[in-house]
Amino acid sequence: MAGTFIGIVGLAPLLYSWLFAPAPRDLIITSDPPVAIVRAGQASSIDILYHGDKITTDVFARQVYFWNAGSESIRPESVLEPIRILVPQGTILETRVKKLTRTLTNITAKIDGKDKVMLSWNILEHNDGAAIDVIYAAPDASKLQAVGTIEHQSKLTVREYQAARQTTVQGWKLTAGYLFLAGISVIFLIVALILTMSVVQVRRKRKFVSGDEAVYSILLPLVIGGVGC
């Protein structure tokens, strides 16, 4: 019985790391829904000029978040191709870094060509990231795309949400991890209770119990129950 539960104790961290542990490098990019600043064709006293040219399409603003959810840091040498956020059929008018997790990351966001924002940094450790504002002109809000390559990470994507989100977001993996560990704890507590009841029944049936049996009958439920707690 003791060997079985020692094996379960050793297996639980392995299962947790396999199911819920973060990838070595995992750059996540999300976006709040776009907000229309100017609608083309609607009467307005505001004219928007970009490098002297009048903008005749809709103008939108977005807040984009990105951070490293992986366990390993992302350094410039880990970026095999520059990370850029693409606005299909759009013209980016302005972008700026609104909020940083840590200033030492030195995160920058610069307009790259007509329809891209290039992201760069000195280092992104676990949960390092930033919130950036992107203002662009386009026929419609369209969906953002991410281009670039990071070592040991699959294709980048932009997760777009229907409602604005807070900068700090608790992922589903954290909740799942708590539930997983809580389930393991309950199992250990139930087993400790069963062992205690078994010991009580044995003591009632037997008048004589050796010293070793007495020690183990008390120690084993206490150890398993303690692990569960």
mmCIF file of C-alpha atoms in Angstrom:
data_model
loop_
_atom_site.group_PDB
_atom_site.id
_atom_site.type_symbol
_atom_site.label_atom_id
_atom_site.label_comp_id
_atom_site.label_asym_id
_atom_site.label_seq_id
_atom_site.Cartn_x
_atom_site.Cartn_y
_atom_site.Cartn_z
ATOM 1 C CA MET A 1 0.000 0.000 0.000
ATOM 2 C CA ALA A 2 2.777 2.429 0.912
ATOM 3 C CA GLY A 3 4.692 1.640 -2.291
ATOM 4 C CA THR A 4 1.559 2.210 -4.378
ATOM 5 C CA PHE A 5 0.925 5.649 -2.972
ATOM 6 C CA ILE A 6 4.572 6.639 -3.118
ATOM 7 C CA GLY A 7 4.344 5.795 -6.816
ATOM 8 C CA ILE A 8 1.236 7.976 -7.160
ATOM 9 C CA VAL A 9 3.032 10.831 -5.410
ATOM 10 C CA GLY A 10 5.884 10.525 -7.911
ATOM 11 C CA LEU A 11 3.506 10.222 -10.871
ATOM 12 C CA ALA A 12 1.353 13.238 -10.016
ATOM 13 C CA PRO A 13 4.021 15.901 -10.796
ATOM 14 C CA LEU A 14 4.820 14.141 -14.073
ATOM 15 C CA LEU A 15 1.157 14.160 -15.099
ATOM 16 C CA TYR A 16 0.832 17.789 -14.090
ATOM 17 C CA SER A 17 3.902 18.843 -16.085
ATOM 18 C CA TRP A 18 2.712 16.858 -19.111
ATOM 19 C CA LEU A 19 -0.809 18.296 -19.058
ATOM 20 C CA PHE A 20 -0.394 21.829 -17.732
ATOM 21 C CA ALA A 21 3.244 22.929 -17.660
ATOM 22 C CA PRO A 22 4.043 25.819 -20.020
ATOM 23 C CA ALA A 23 5.934 25.244 -23.249
ATOM 24 C CA PRO A 24 9.617 26.290 -23.351
ATOM 25 C CA ARG A 25 8.752 29.375 -25.422
ATOM 26 C CA ASP A 26 5.185 30.503 -26.002
ATOM 27 C CA LEU A 27 4.593 34.053 -27.266
ATOM 28 C CA ILE A 28 0.866 34.766 -26.974
ATOM 29 C CA ILE A 29 -0.750 37.663 -28.841
ATOM 30 C CA THR A 30 -4.318 38.773 -28.118
ATOM 31 C CA SER A 31 -6.449 41.710 -29.203
ATOM 32 C CA ASP A 32 -9.410 43.592 -27.805
ATOM 33 C CA PRO A 33 -12.241 44.256 -30.286
ATOM 34 C CA PRO A 34 -11.647 47.208 -32.641
ATOM 35 C CA VAL A 35 -13.158 50.589 -31.843
ATOM 36 C CA ALA A 36 -14.254 52.742 -34.800
ATOM 37 C CA ILE A 37 -12.897 56.302 -34.477
ATOM 38 C CA VAL A 38 -14.117 57.667 -37.820
ATOM 39 C CA ARG A 39 -16.672 56.169 -40.205
ATOM 40 C CA ALA A 40 -16.240 56.890 -43.908
ATOM 41 C CA GLY A 41 -19.210 58.563 -45.573
ATOM 42 C CA GLN A 42 -20.643 59.958 -42.349
ATOM 43 C CA ALA A 43 -20.866 63.702 -41.904
ATOM 44 C CA SER A 44 -18.035 64.872 -39.693
ATOM 45 C CA SER A 45 -16.063 68.035 -39.024
ATOM 46 C CA ILE A 46 -12.895 65.956 -38.639
ATOM 47 C CA ASP A 47 -10.525 65.306 -41.547
ATOM 48 C CA ILE A 48 -7.696 62.825 -41.061
ATOM 49 C CA LEU A 49 -4.480 63.326 -42.982
ATOM 50 C CA TYR A 50 -1.656 60.819 -43.123
ATOM 51 C CA HIS A 51 1.602 62.222 -44.531
ATOM 52 C CA GLY A 52 -0.467 64.899 -46.252
ATOM 53 C CA ASP A 53 -2.934 62.455 -47.832
ATOM 54 C CA LYS A 54 -6.562 62.451 -46.739
ATOM 55 C CA ILE A 55 -7.853 59.181 -45.287
ATOM 56 C CA THR A 56 -11.126 58.182 -46.953
ATOM 57 C CA THR A 57 -11.731 54.826 -45.219
ATOM 58 C CA ASP A 58 -12.811 53.952 -41.706
ATOM 59 C CA VAL A 59 -10.310 54.482 -38.902
ATOM 60 C CA PHE A 60 -10.063 51.970 -36.060
ATOM 61 C CA ALA A 61 -8.164 51.662 -32.796
ATOM 62 C CA ARG A 62 -7.165 48.392 -31.152
ATOM 63 C CA GLN A 63 -5.388 47.416 -27.997
ATOM 64 C CA VAL A 64 -3.084 44.444 -28.496
ATOM 65 C CA TYR A 65 -1.430 42.413 -25.737
ATOM 66 C CA PHE A 66 1.506 40.051 -26.051
ATOM 67 C CA TRP A 67 3.554 38.152 -23.477
ATOM 68 C CA ASN A 68 5.770 35.126 -23.038
ATOM 69 C CA ALA A 69 3.719 32.348 -21.424
ATOM 70 C CA GLY A 70 6.589 29.861 -21.745
ATOM 71 C CA SER A 71 9.042 28.703 -19.123
ATOM 72 C CA GLU A 72 12.147 29.873 -21.017
ATOM 73 C CA SER A 73 13.079 33.446 -21.865
ATOM 74 C CA ILE A 74 12.759 34.751 -25.414
ATOM 75 C CA ARG A 75 15.861 36.689 -26.420
ATOM 76 C CA PRO A 76 16.591 38.415 -29.739
ATOM 77 C CA GLU A 77 18.728 35.451 -30.846
ATOM 78 C CA SER A 78 15.673 33.195 -30.348
ATOM 79 C CA VAL A 79 13.677 35.251 -32.881
ATOM 80 C CA LEU A 80 14.472 33.637 -36.236
ATOM 81 C CA GLU A 81 12.187 35.997 -38.179
ATOM 82 C CA PRO A 82 11.010 39.426 -36.901
ATOM 83 C CA ILE A 83 7.687 39.367 -35.066
ATOM 84 C CA ARG A 84 5.143 41.591 -36.784
ATOM 85 C CA ILE A 85 1.416 42.220 -36.430
ATOM 86 C CA LEU A 86 -0.270 42.512 -39.826
ATOM 87 C CA VAL A 87 -3.436 44.478 -40.624
ATOM 88 C CA PRO A 88 -4.710 43.069 -43.953
ATOM 89 C CA GLN A 89 -5.747 45.791 -46.435
ATOM 90 C CA GLY A 90 -5.023 48.427 -43.821
ATOM 91 C CA THR A 91 -2.758 51.415 -43.337
ATOM 92 C CA ILE A 92 -1.281 51.775 -39.881
ATOM 93 C CA LEU A 93 -1.373 55.406 -38.785
ATOM 94 C CA GLU A 94 0.136 55.193 -35.313
ATOM 95 C CA THR A 95 1.279 52.693 -32.713
ATOM 96 C CA ARG A 96 2.695 53.067 -29.242
ATOM 97 C CA VAL A 97 3.537 50.965 -26.206
ATOM 98 C CA LYS A 98 0.916 51.682 -23.578
ATOM 99 C CA LYS A 99 2.017 49.475 -20.685
ATOM 100 C CA LEU A 100 5.022 47.277 -19.849
ATOM 101 C CA THR A 101 5.311 44.508 -17.284
ATOM 102 C CA ARG A 102 8.950 45.549 -16.690
ATOM 103 C CA THR A 103 10.861 48.469 -18.188
ATOM 104 C CA LEU A 104 14.075 46.444 -18.471
ATOM 105 C CA THR A 105 12.486 44.378 -21.258
ATOM 106 C CA ASN A 106 12.815 47.479 -23.481
ATOM 107 C CA ILE A 107 9.848 46.463 -25.631
ATOM 108 C CA THR A 108 9.273 48.631 -28.714
ATOM 109 C CA ALA A 109 6.550 48.706 -31.357
ATOM 110 C CA LYS A 110 7.345 50.379 -34.684
ATOM 111 C CA ILE A 111 5.439 50.740 -37.940
ATOM 112 C CA ASP A 112 7.001 48.489 -40.567
ATOM 113 C CA GLY A 113 5.880 49.394 -44.054
ATOM 114 C CA LYS A 114 2.219 50.152 -44.665
ATOM 115 C CA ASP A 115 0.335 47.452 -42.815
ATOM 116 C CA LYS A 116 2.635 45.955 -40.160
ATOM 117 C CA VAL A 117 3.772 46.703 -36.614
ATOM 118 C CA MET A 118 7.149 45.197 -35.738
ATOM 119 C CA LEU A 119 7.735 44.132 -32.140
ATOM 120 C CA SER A 120 11.178 43.946 -30.557
ATOM 121 C CA TRP A 121 12.640 43.554 -27.070
ATOM 122 C CA ASN A 122 15.827 42.870 -25.131
ATOM 123 C CA ILE A 123 14.401 39.896 -23.238
ATOM 124 C CA LEU A 124 11.009 38.358 -22.475
ATOM 125 C CA GLU A 125 11.069 36.153 -19.408
ATOM 126 C CA HIS A 126 8.034 34.238 -18.149
ATOM 127 C CA ASN A 127 4.954 36.532 -18.182
ATOM 128 C CA ASP A 128 6.928 39.525 -19.524
ATOM 129 C CA GLY A 129 4.970 41.479 -22.106
ATOM 130 C CA ALA A 130 3.248 44.711 -23.042
ATOM 131 C CA ALA A 131 -0.001 46.325 -24.126
ATOM 132 C CA ILE A 132 0.189 48.406 -27.308
ATOM 133 C CA ASP A 133 -2.243 50.689 -29.112
ATOM 134 C CA VAL A 134 -2.644 50.350 -32.871
ATOM 135 C CA ILE A 135 -4.550 52.955 -34.896
ATOM 136 C CA TYR A 136 -5.167 52.070 -38.528
ATOM 137 C CA ALA A 137 -7.307 52.924 -41.555
ATOM 138 C CA ALA A 138 -9.029 50.106 -43.407
ATOM 139 C CA PRO A 139 -12.255 49.371 -45.360
ATOM 140 C CA ASP A 140 -13.369 47.199 -42.411
ATOM 141 C CA ALA A 141 -12.083 46.177 -39.014
ATOM 142 C CA SER A 142 -10.675 42.896 -40.423
ATOM 143 C CA LYS A 143 -8.761 40.325 -38.387
ATOM 144 C CA LEU A 144 -5.186 40.832 -37.288
ATOM 145 C CA GLN A 145 -2.489 38.367 -38.232
ATOM 146 C CA ALA A 146 0.906 37.591 -36.713
ATOM 147 C CA VAL A 147 3.990 36.781 -38.764
ATOM 148 C CA GLY A 148 7.440 35.767 -37.642
ATOM 149 C CA THR A 149 9.232 32.745 -36.225
ATOM 150 C CA ILE A 150 10.461 31.968 -32.719
ATOM 151 C CA GLU A 151 12.758 29.062 -31.968
ATOM 152 C CA HIS A 152 10.905 26.048 -30.505
ATOM 153 C CA GLN A 153 7.462 27.583 -31.103
ATOM 154 C CA SER A 154 4.885 26.718 -33.700
ATOM 155 C CA LYS A 155 3.066 29.237 -35.889
ATOM 156 C CA LEU A 156 2.049 32.522 -34.247
ATOM 157 C CA THR A 157 -1.614 33.488 -34.091
ATOM 158 C CA VAL A 158 -3.634 36.436 -32.788
ATOM 159 C CA ARG A 159 -6.511 35.607 -30.473
ATOM 160 C CA GLU A 160 -9.259 38.182 -30.893
ATOM 161 C CA TYR A 161 -11.919 38.662 -28.240
ATOM 162 C CA GLN A 162 -15.431 40.034 -28.434
ATOM 163 C CA ALA A 163 -15.090 42.148 -25.294
ATOM 164 C CA ALA A 164 -12.267 44.187 -23.829
ATOM 165 C CA ARG A 165 -10.073 42.275 -21.402
ATOM 166 C CA GLN A 166 -7.922 43.228 -18.449
ATOM 167 C CA THR A 167 -4.169 43.402 -18.987
ATOM 168 C CA THR A 168 -3.575 40.601 -16.459
ATOM 169 C CA VAL A 169 -5.406 37.457 -17.481
ATOM 170 C CA GLN A 170 -5.455 34.168 -15.571
ATOM 171 C CA GLY A 171 -5.214 31.338 -18.085
ATOM 172 C CA TRP A 172 -7.402 28.236 -18.065
ATOM 173 C CA LYS A 173 -4.310 26.116 -17.408
ATOM 174 C CA LEU A 174 -3.908 27.640 -13.959
ATOM 175 C CA THR A 175 -7.496 26.781 -13.020
ATOM 176 C CA ALA A 176 -7.140 23.284 -14.448
ATOM 177 C CA GLY A 177 -3.944 22.808 -12.452
ATOM 178 C CA TYR A 178 -5.669 23.786 -9.204
ATOM 179 C CA LEU A 179 -8.533 21.370 -9.923
ATOM 180 C CA PHE A 180 -6.078 18.579 -10.765
ATOM 181 C CA LEU A 181 -4.107 19.012 -7.539
ATOM 182 C CA ALA A 182 -7.315 19.337 -5.513
ATOM 183 C CA GLY A 183 -8.555 16.040 -6.950
ATOM 184 C CA ILE A 184 -5.299 14.285 -6.032
ATOM 185 C CA SER A 185 -5.547 15.716 -2.496
ATOM 186 C CA VAL A 186 -9.106 14.453 -2.049
ATOM 187 C CA ILE A 187 -8.052 10.963 -3.173
ATOM 188 C CA PHE A 188 -5.252 10.874 -0.598
ATOM 189 C CA LEU A 189 -7.561 12.066 2.172
ATOM 190 C CA ILE A 190 -10.151 9.412 1.299
ATOM 191 C CA VAL A 191 -7.488 6.687 1.308
ATOM 192 C CA ALA A 192 -6.194 7.904 4.679
ATOM 193 C CA LEU A 193 -9.739 7.728 6.072
ATOM 194 C CA ILE A 194 -10.232 4.201 4.726
ATOM 195 C CA LEU A 195 -6.925 3.058 6.249
ATOM 196 C CA THR A 196 -7.864 4.572 9.596
ATOM 197 C CA MET A 197 -11.219 2.765 9.597
ATOM 198 C CA SER A 198 -9.473 -0.488 8.671
ATOM 199 C CA VAL A 199 -7.015 -0.103 11.529
ATOM 200 C CA VAL A 200 -9.857 0.502 13.977
ATOM 201 C CA GLN A 201 -11.665 -2.626 12.797
ATOM 202 C CA VAL A 202 -8.515 -4.763 13.077
ATOM 203 C CA ARG A 203 -7.812 -3.516 16.592
ATOM 204 C CA ARG A 204 -11.335 -4.444 17.630
ATOM 205 C CA LYS A 205 -10.941 -8.007 16.311
ATOM 206 C CA ARG A 206 -7.412 -8.656 17.561
ATOM 207 C CA LYS A 207 -6.348 -8.389 21.177
ATOM 208 C CA PHE A 208 -2.627 -8.476 20.488
ATOM 209 C CA VAL A 209 -0.843 -6.184 17.986
ATOM 210 C CA SER A 210 2.939 -6.101 17.618
ATOM 211 C CA GLY A 211 4.900 -2.912 18.094
ATOM 212 C CA ASP A 212 5.716 -2.608 14.401
ATOM 213 C CA GLU A 213 2.088 -3.096 13.445
ATOM 214 C CA ALA A 214 1.004 -0.453 15.923
ATOM 215 C CA VAL A 215 3.533 2.054 14.580
ATOM 216 C CA TYR A 216 2.687 1.428 10.922
ATOM 217 C CA SER A 217 -1.055 1.420 11.549
ATOM 218 C CA ILE A 218 -0.747 4.938 12.953
ATOM 219 C CA LEU A 219 2.080 6.259 10.769
ATOM 220 C CA LEU A 220 0.749 5.224 7.357
ATOM 221 C CA PRO A 221 -2.655 6.991 7.599
ATOM 222 C CA LEU A 222 -0.947 10.059 9.052
ATOM 223 C CA VAL A 223 1.586 10.235 6.204
ATOM 224 C CA ILE A 224 -1.025 9.729 3.461
ATOM 225 C CA GLY A 225 -3.433 12.163 5.119
ATOM 226 C CA GLY A 226 -0.622 14.700 5.510
ATOM 227 C CA VAL A 227 0.232 14.434 1.815
ATOM 228 C CA GLY A 228 -3.420 14.972 1.002
ATOM 229 C CA CYS A 229 -3.581 18.079 3.196
#
